[in-house]
Amino acid sequence: MNNLSVSKSNYLIDASYKLNAQAQKLVLACLGKIDSRVSIPKEITITAQEYSELMGIKHNSRRDLYKAADSLFRSIITLKNENETIELHWVQRSVKKHKGEGAITIKWTDDVLQYISQLKNRFTTYKLHHIAQLQSSHSIRVYELLMRFNSTGERIIYLDDFKSALGISDKYSDFR
Protein backbone atom coordinates (compact mmCIF):
# COMPACT_ATOMS: atom_id res chain seq x y z
CA MET A 1 0.00 0.00 0.00
CA ASN A 2 2.86 2.43 0.72
CA ASN A 3 3.79 2.54 -2.97
CA LEU A 4 0.34 3.31 -4.36
CA SER A 5 -0.23 6.84 -5.58
CA VAL A 6 -3.37 8.75 -6.47
CA SER A 7 -3.40 11.22 -9.36
CA LYS A 8 -6.17 13.65 -10.24
CA SER A 9 -6.44 16.58 -12.57
CA ASN A 10 -6.04 19.89 -10.75
CA TYR A 11 -9.46 20.86 -12.11
CA LEU A 12 -10.95 17.96 -10.16
CA ILE A 13 -8.90 18.81 -7.05
CA ASP A 14 -10.28 22.38 -7.12
CA ALA A 15 -13.82 21.32 -8.00
CA SER A 16 -16.66 21.49 -5.54
CA TYR A 17 -18.06 18.21 -4.33
CA LYS A 18 -19.30 16.74 -1.14
CA LEU A 19 -18.61 13.08 -0.51
CA ASN A 20 -18.59 11.37 2.84
CA ALA A 21 -15.24 9.99 3.99
CA GLN A 22 -16.06 6.42 2.88
CA ALA A 23 -17.02 7.53 -0.64
CA GLN A 24 -13.90 9.67 -0.96
CA LYS A 25 -11.80 6.74 0.17
CA LEU A 26 -13.57 4.53 -2.37
CA VAL A 27 -12.70 6.92 -5.21
CA LEU A 28 -9.12 7.20 -3.98
CA ALA A 29 -8.73 3.44 -3.52
CA CYS A 30 -9.91 2.93 -7.11
CA LEU A 31 -7.53 5.63 -8.36
CA GLY A 32 -4.70 4.04 -6.39
CA LYS A 33 -5.19 0.80 -8.34
CA ILE A 34 -4.65 2.44 -11.74
CA ASP A 35 -2.00 4.43 -13.59
CA SER A 36 -3.64 7.75 -14.45
CA ARG A 37 -0.94 8.59 -16.97
CA VAL A 38 -2.37 6.09 -19.43
CA SER A 39 -5.86 5.34 -20.69
CA ILE A 40 -7.78 3.59 -17.94
CA PRO A 41 -10.73 1.25 -18.27
CA LYS A 42 -14.15 2.77 -17.84
CA GLU A 43 -15.05 0.13 -15.24
CA ILE A 44 -13.09 -0.81 -12.16
CA THR A 45 -13.85 -3.49 -9.58
CA ILE A 46 -12.73 -3.33 -5.98
CA THR A 47 -13.29 -5.88 -3.25
CA ALA A 48 -14.08 -5.17 0.39
CA GLN A 49 -10.76 -6.79 1.27
CA GLU A 50 -8.81 -4.45 -1.06
CA TYR A 51 -10.76 -1.46 0.26
CA SER A 52 -10.01 -2.56 3.82
CA GLU A 53 -6.29 -3.06 3.17
CA LEU A 54 -5.86 0.17 1.21
CA MET A 55 -7.73 2.31 3.73
CA GLY A 56 -6.80 0.57 6.97
CA ILE A 57 -10.40 -0.37 7.78
CA LYS A 58 -10.45 -2.98 10.50
CA HIS A 59 -14.18 -3.76 10.83
CA ASN A 60 -17.24 -3.75 8.57
CA SER A 61 -15.32 -3.07 5.36
CA ARG A 62 -18.04 -4.69 3.24
CA ARG A 63 -20.75 -2.51 4.80
CA ASP A 64 -18.56 0.61 4.40
CA LEU A 65 -17.82 -0.29 0.78
CA TYR A 66 -21.52 -0.67 -0.07
CA LYS A 67 -22.44 2.55 1.74
CA ALA A 68 -19.64 4.38 -0.06
CA ALA A 69 -20.90 3.06 -3.41
CA ASP A 70 -24.43 4.31 -2.70
CA SER A 71 -23.13 7.73 -1.71
CA LEU A 72 -20.93 7.97 -4.81
CA PHE A 73 -23.88 7.36 -7.12
CA ARG A 74 -25.78 10.33 -5.67
CA SER A 75 -22.83 12.74 -5.65
CA ILE A 76 -22.30 15.64 -8.02
CA ILE A 77 -19.07 17.44 -8.95
CA THR A 78 -19.30 21.15 -9.74
CA LEU A 79 -16.55 22.62 -11.93
CA LYS A 80 -16.36 26.40 -12.33
CA ASN A 81 -14.33 28.56 -14.61
CA GLU A 82 -14.65 32.17 -15.72
CA ASN A 83 -17.41 31.46 -18.24
CA GLU A 84 -19.45 28.55 -16.95
CA THR A 85 -20.41 26.15 -14.22
CA ILE A 86 -20.65 22.45 -15.08
CA GLU A 87 -22.16 19.68 -12.97
CA LEU A 88 -20.93 16.11 -13.46
CA HIS A 89 -21.64 12.75 -11.89
CA TRP A 90 -18.84 10.46 -10.73
CA VAL A 91 -20.41 7.27 -12.00
CA GLN A 92 -22.55 6.52 -15.02
CA ARG A 93 -25.06 4.34 -13.25
CA SER A 94 -25.69 2.81 -9.87
CA VAL A 95 -22.61 0.99 -8.67
CA LYS A 96 -22.87 -2.75 -9.30
CA LYS A 97 -22.66 -4.69 -6.02
CA HIS A 98 -21.43 -8.26 -6.27
CA LYS A 99 -23.32 -9.81 -3.36
CA GLY A 100 -21.61 -12.77 -1.79
CA GLU A 101 -18.26 -11.67 -3.23
CA GLY A 102 -17.98 -8.47 -1.20
CA ALA A 103 -17.06 -6.46 -4.29
CA ILE A 104 -18.39 -3.60 -6.37
CA THR A 105 -17.86 -2.39 -9.93
CA ILE A 106 -17.80 1.31 -10.72
CA LYS A 107 -18.44 2.66 -14.21
CA TRP A 108 -16.94 6.16 -14.45
CA THR A 109 -18.73 8.80 -16.52
CA ASP A 110 -16.93 10.00 -19.65
CA ASP A 111 -16.78 13.47 -18.09
CA VAL A 112 -14.91 12.22 -15.01
CA LEU A 113 -12.57 10.01 -17.06
CA GLN A 114 -10.96 13.08 -18.60
CA TYR A 115 -9.90 14.19 -15.10
CA ILE A 116 -8.48 10.84 -13.95
CA SER A 117 -7.12 9.24 -17.15
CA GLN A 118 -4.27 10.07 -19.54
CA LEU A 119 -3.00 12.85 -17.28
CA LYS A 120 -0.03 14.60 -18.86
CA ASN A 121 0.02 17.99 -17.13
CA ARG A 122 -1.84 20.01 -14.50
CA PHE A 123 -2.41 17.13 -12.11
CA THR A 124 -1.61 16.36 -8.49
CA THR A 125 -0.19 13.08 -7.20
CA TYR A 126 0.15 11.91 -3.62
CA LYS A 127 0.59 8.66 -1.74
CA LEU A 128 -2.62 6.82 -0.90
CA HIS A 129 -1.42 5.84 2.57
CA HIS A 130 -1.21 9.54 3.53
CA ILE A 131 -5.00 9.82 3.57
CA ALA A 132 -5.90 6.30 4.66
CA GLN A 133 -6.13 7.14 8.35
CA LEU A 134 -7.97 10.45 7.90
CA GLN A 135 -11.50 10.10 9.27
CA SER A 136 -13.21 13.26 8.03
CA SER A 137 -14.26 14.05 4.48
CA HIS A 138 -13.06 17.61 5.06
CA SER A 139 -9.60 16.50 6.21
CA ILE A 140 -9.20 14.47 3.01
CA ARG A 141 -10.26 17.44 0.86
CA VAL A 142 -7.99 19.86 2.74
CA TYR A 143 -5.08 17.46 2.25
CA GLU A 144 -5.75 17.35 -1.51
CA LEU A 145 -6.09 21.12 -1.75
CA LEU A 146 -2.75 21.55 0.03
CA MET A 147 -0.98 18.85 -1.97
CA ARG A 148 -1.89 20.65 -5.17
CA PHE A 149 0.67 23.28 -4.18
CA ASN A 150 3.14 20.95 -2.48
CA SER A 151 5.94 21.95 -4.86
CA THR A 152 5.71 25.63 -3.90
CA GLY A 153 5.00 25.05 -0.21
CA GLU A 154 2.41 27.83 -0.22
CA ARG A 155 -1.27 28.05 -1.03
CA ILE A 156 -3.45 31.13 -0.97
CA ILE A 157 -7.15 30.47 -1.33
CA TYR A 158 -10.15 32.73 -0.91
CA LEU A 159 -12.55 31.70 1.82
CA ASP A 160 -15.46 31.32 -0.64
CA ASP A 161 -13.35 29.07 -2.90
CA PHE A 162 -12.24 27.01 0.11
CA LYS A 163 -15.82 26.54 1.31
CA SER A 164 -16.90 25.65 -2.23
CA ALA A 165 -14.18 23.00 -2.57
CA LEU A 166 -15.35 21.44 0.71
CA GLY A 167 -18.99 21.52 -0.41
CA ILE A 168 -20.03 23.83 2.42
CA SER A 169 -20.74 27.07 0.56
CA ASP A 170 -24.16 27.29 2.17
CA LYS A 171 -22.83 26.90 5.73
CA TYR A 172 -20.86 28.98 8.20
CA SER A 173 -21.95 32.39 6.97
CA ASP A 174 -20.04 34.06 9.85
CA PHE A 175 -16.29 33.59 9.72
CA ARG A 176 -14.74 33.87 13.17
Coordinates of C-alpha atoms in Angstrom, one line a residue:
M1 CA 0.0 0.0 0.0
N2 CA 2.9 2.4 0.7
N3 CA 3.8 2.5 -3.0
L4 CA 0.3 3.3 -4.4
S5 CA -0.2 6.8 -5.6
V6 CA -3.4 8.8 -6.5
S7 CA -3.4 11.2 -9.4
K8 CA -6.2 13.7 -10.2
S9 CA -6.4 16.6 -12.6
N10 CA -6.0 19.9 -10.8
Y11 CA -9.5 20.9 -12.1
L12 CA -11.0 18.0 -10.2
I13 CA -8.9 18.8 -7.1
D14 CA -10.3 22.4 -7.1
A15 CA -13.8 21.3 -8.0
S16 CA -16.7 21.5 -5.5
Y17 CA -18.1 18.2 -4.3
K18 CA -19.3 16.7 -1.1
L19 CA -18.6 13.1 -0.5
N20 CA -18.6 11.4 2.8
A21 CA -15.2 10.0 4.0
Q22 CA -16.1 6.4 2.9
A23 CA -17.0 7.5 -0.6
Q24 CA -13.9 9.7 -1.0
K25 CA -11.8 6.7 0.2
L26 CA -13.6 4.5 -2.4
V27 CA -12.7 6.9 -5.2
L28 CA -9.1 7.2 -4.0
A29 CA -8.7 3.4 -3.5
C30 CA -9.9 2.9 -7.1
L31 CA -7.5 5.6 -8.4
G32 CA -4.7 4.0 -6.4
K33 CA -5.2 0.8 -8.3
I34 CA -4.7 2.4 -11.7
D35 CA -2.0 4.4 -13.6
S36 CA -3.6 7.7 -14.5
R37 CA -0.9 8.6 -17.0
V38 CA -2.4 6.1 -19.4
S39 CA -5.9 5.3 -20.7
I40 CA -7.8 3.6 -17.9
P41 CA -10.7 1.2 -18.3
K42 CA -14.1 2.8 -17.8
E43 CA -15.0 0.1 -15.2
I44 CA -13.1 -0.8 -12.2
T45 CA -13.8 -3.5 -9.6
I46 CA -12.7 -3.3 -6.0
T47 CA -13.3 -5.9 -3.2
A48 CA -14.1 -5.2 0.4
Q49 CA -10.8 -6.8 1.3
E50 CA -8.8 -4.4 -1.1
Y51 CA -10.8 -1.5 0.3
S52 CA -10.0 -2.6 3.8
E53 CA -6.3 -3.1 3.2
L54 CA -5.9 0.2 1.2
M55 CA -7.7 2.3 3.7
G56 CA -6.8 0.6 7.0
I57 CA -10.4 -0.4 7.8
K58 CA -10.5 -3.0 10.5
H59 CA -14.2 -3.8 10.8
N60 CA -17.2 -3.7 8.6
S61 CA -15.3 -3.1 5.4
R62 CA -18.0 -4.7 3.2
R63 CA -20.7 -2.5 4.8
D64 CA -18.6 0.6 4.4
L65 CA -17.8 -0.3 0.8
Y66 CA -21.5 -0.7 -0.1
K67 CA -22.4 2.5 1.7
A68 CA -19.6 4.4 -0.1
A69 CA -20.9 3.1 -3.4
D70 CA -24.4 4.3 -2.7
S71 CA -23.1 7.7 -1.7
L72 CA -20.9 8.0 -4.8
F73 CA -23.9 7.4 -7.1
R74 CA -25.8 10.3 -5.7
S75 CA -22.8 12.7 -5.6
I76 CA -22.3 15.6 -8.0
I77 CA -19.1 17.4 -8.9
T78 CA -19.3 21.2 -9.7
L79 CA -16.6 22.6 -11.9
K80 CA -16.4 26.4 -12.3
N81 CA -14.3 28.6 -14.6
E82 CA -14.6 32.2 -15.7
N83 CA -17.4 31.5 -18.2
E84 CA -19.5 28.6 -17.0
T85 CA -20.4 26.1 -14.2
I86 CA -20.7 22.5 -15.1
E87 CA -22.2 19.7 -13.0
L88 CA -20.9 16.1 -13.5
H89 CA -21.6 12.7 -11.9
W90 CA -18.8 10.5 -10.7
V91 CA -20.4 7.3 -12.0
Q92 CA -22.5 6.5 -15.0
R93 CA -25.1 4.3 -13.2
S94 CA -25.7 2.8 -9.9
V95 CA -22.6 1.0 -8.7
K96 CA -22.9 -2.8 -9.3
K97 CA -22.7 -4.7 -6.0
H98 CA -21.4 -8.3 -6.3
K99 CA -23.3 -9.8 -3.4
G100 CA -21.6 -12.8 -1.8
E101 CA -18.3 -11.7 -3.2
G102 CA -18.0 -8.5 -1.2
A103 CA -17.1 -6.5 -4.3
I104 CA -18.4 -3.6 -6.4
T105 CA -17.9 -2.4 -9.9
I106 CA -17.8 1.3 -10.7
K107 CA -18.4 2.7 -14.2
W108 CA -16.9 6.2 -14.4
T109 CA -18.7 8.8 -16.5
D110 CA -16.9 10.0 -19.6
D111 CA -16.8 13.5 -18.1
V112 CA -14.9 12.2 -15.0
L113 CA -12.6 10.0 -17.1
Q114 CA -11.0 13.1 -18.6
Y115 CA -9.9 14.2 -15.1
I116 CA -8.5 10.8 -14.0
S117 CA -7.1 9.2 -17.1
Q118 CA -4.3 10.1 -19.5
L119 CA -3.0 12.9 -17.3
K120 CA 0.0 14.6 -18.9
N121 CA 0.0 18.0 -17.1
R122 CA -1.8 20.0 -14.5
F123 CA -2.4 17.1 -12.1
T124 CA -1.6 16.4 -8.5
T125 CA -0.2 13.1 -7.2
Y126 CA 0.1 11.9 -3.6
K127 CA 0.6 8.7 -1.7
L128 CA -2.6 6.8 -0.9
H129 CA -1.4 5.8 2.6
H130 CA -1.2 9.5 3.5
I131 CA -5.0 9.8 3.6
A132 CA -5.9 6.3 4.7
Q133 CA -6.1 7.1 8.3
L134 CA -8.0 10.5 7.9
Q135 CA -11.5 10.1 9.3
S136 CA -13.2 13.3 8.0
S137 CA -14.3 14.1 4.5
H138 CA -13.1 17.6 5.1
S139 CA -9.6 16.5 6.2
I140 CA -9.2 14.5 3.0
R141 CA -10.3 17.4 0.9
V142 CA -8.0 19.9 2.7
Y143 CA -5.1 17.5 2.2
E144 CA -5.7 17.3 -1.5
L145 CA -6.1 21.1 -1.8
L146 CA -2.8 21.6 0.0
M147 CA -1.0 18.8 -2.0
R148 CA -1.9 20.7 -5.2
F149 CA 0.7 23.3 -4.2
N150 CA 3.1 20.9 -2.5
S151 CA 5.9 22.0 -4.9
T152 CA 5.7 25.6 -3.9
G153 CA 5.0 25.1 -0.2
E154 CA 2.4 27.8 -0.2
R155 CA -1.3 28.0 -1.0
I156 CA -3.4 31.1 -1.0
I157 CA -7.2 30.5 -1.3
Y158 CA -10.2 32.7 -0.9
L159 CA -12.6 31.7 1.8
D160 CA -15.5 31.3 -0.6
D161 CA -13.3 29.1 -2.9
F162 CA -12.2 27.0 0.1
K163 CA -15.8 26.5 1.3
S164 CA -16.9 25.6 -2.2
A165 CA -14.2 23.0 -2.6
L166 CA -15.4 21.4 0.7
G167 CA -19.0 21.5 -0.4
I168 CA -20.0 23.8 2.4
S169 CA -20.7 27.1 0.6
D170 CA -24.2 27.3 2.2
K171 CA -22.8 26.9 5.7
Y172 CA -20.9 29.0 8.2
S173 CA -21.9 32.4 7.0
D174 CA -20.0 34.1 9.8
F175 CA -16.3 33.6 9.7
R176 CA -14.7 33.9 13.2

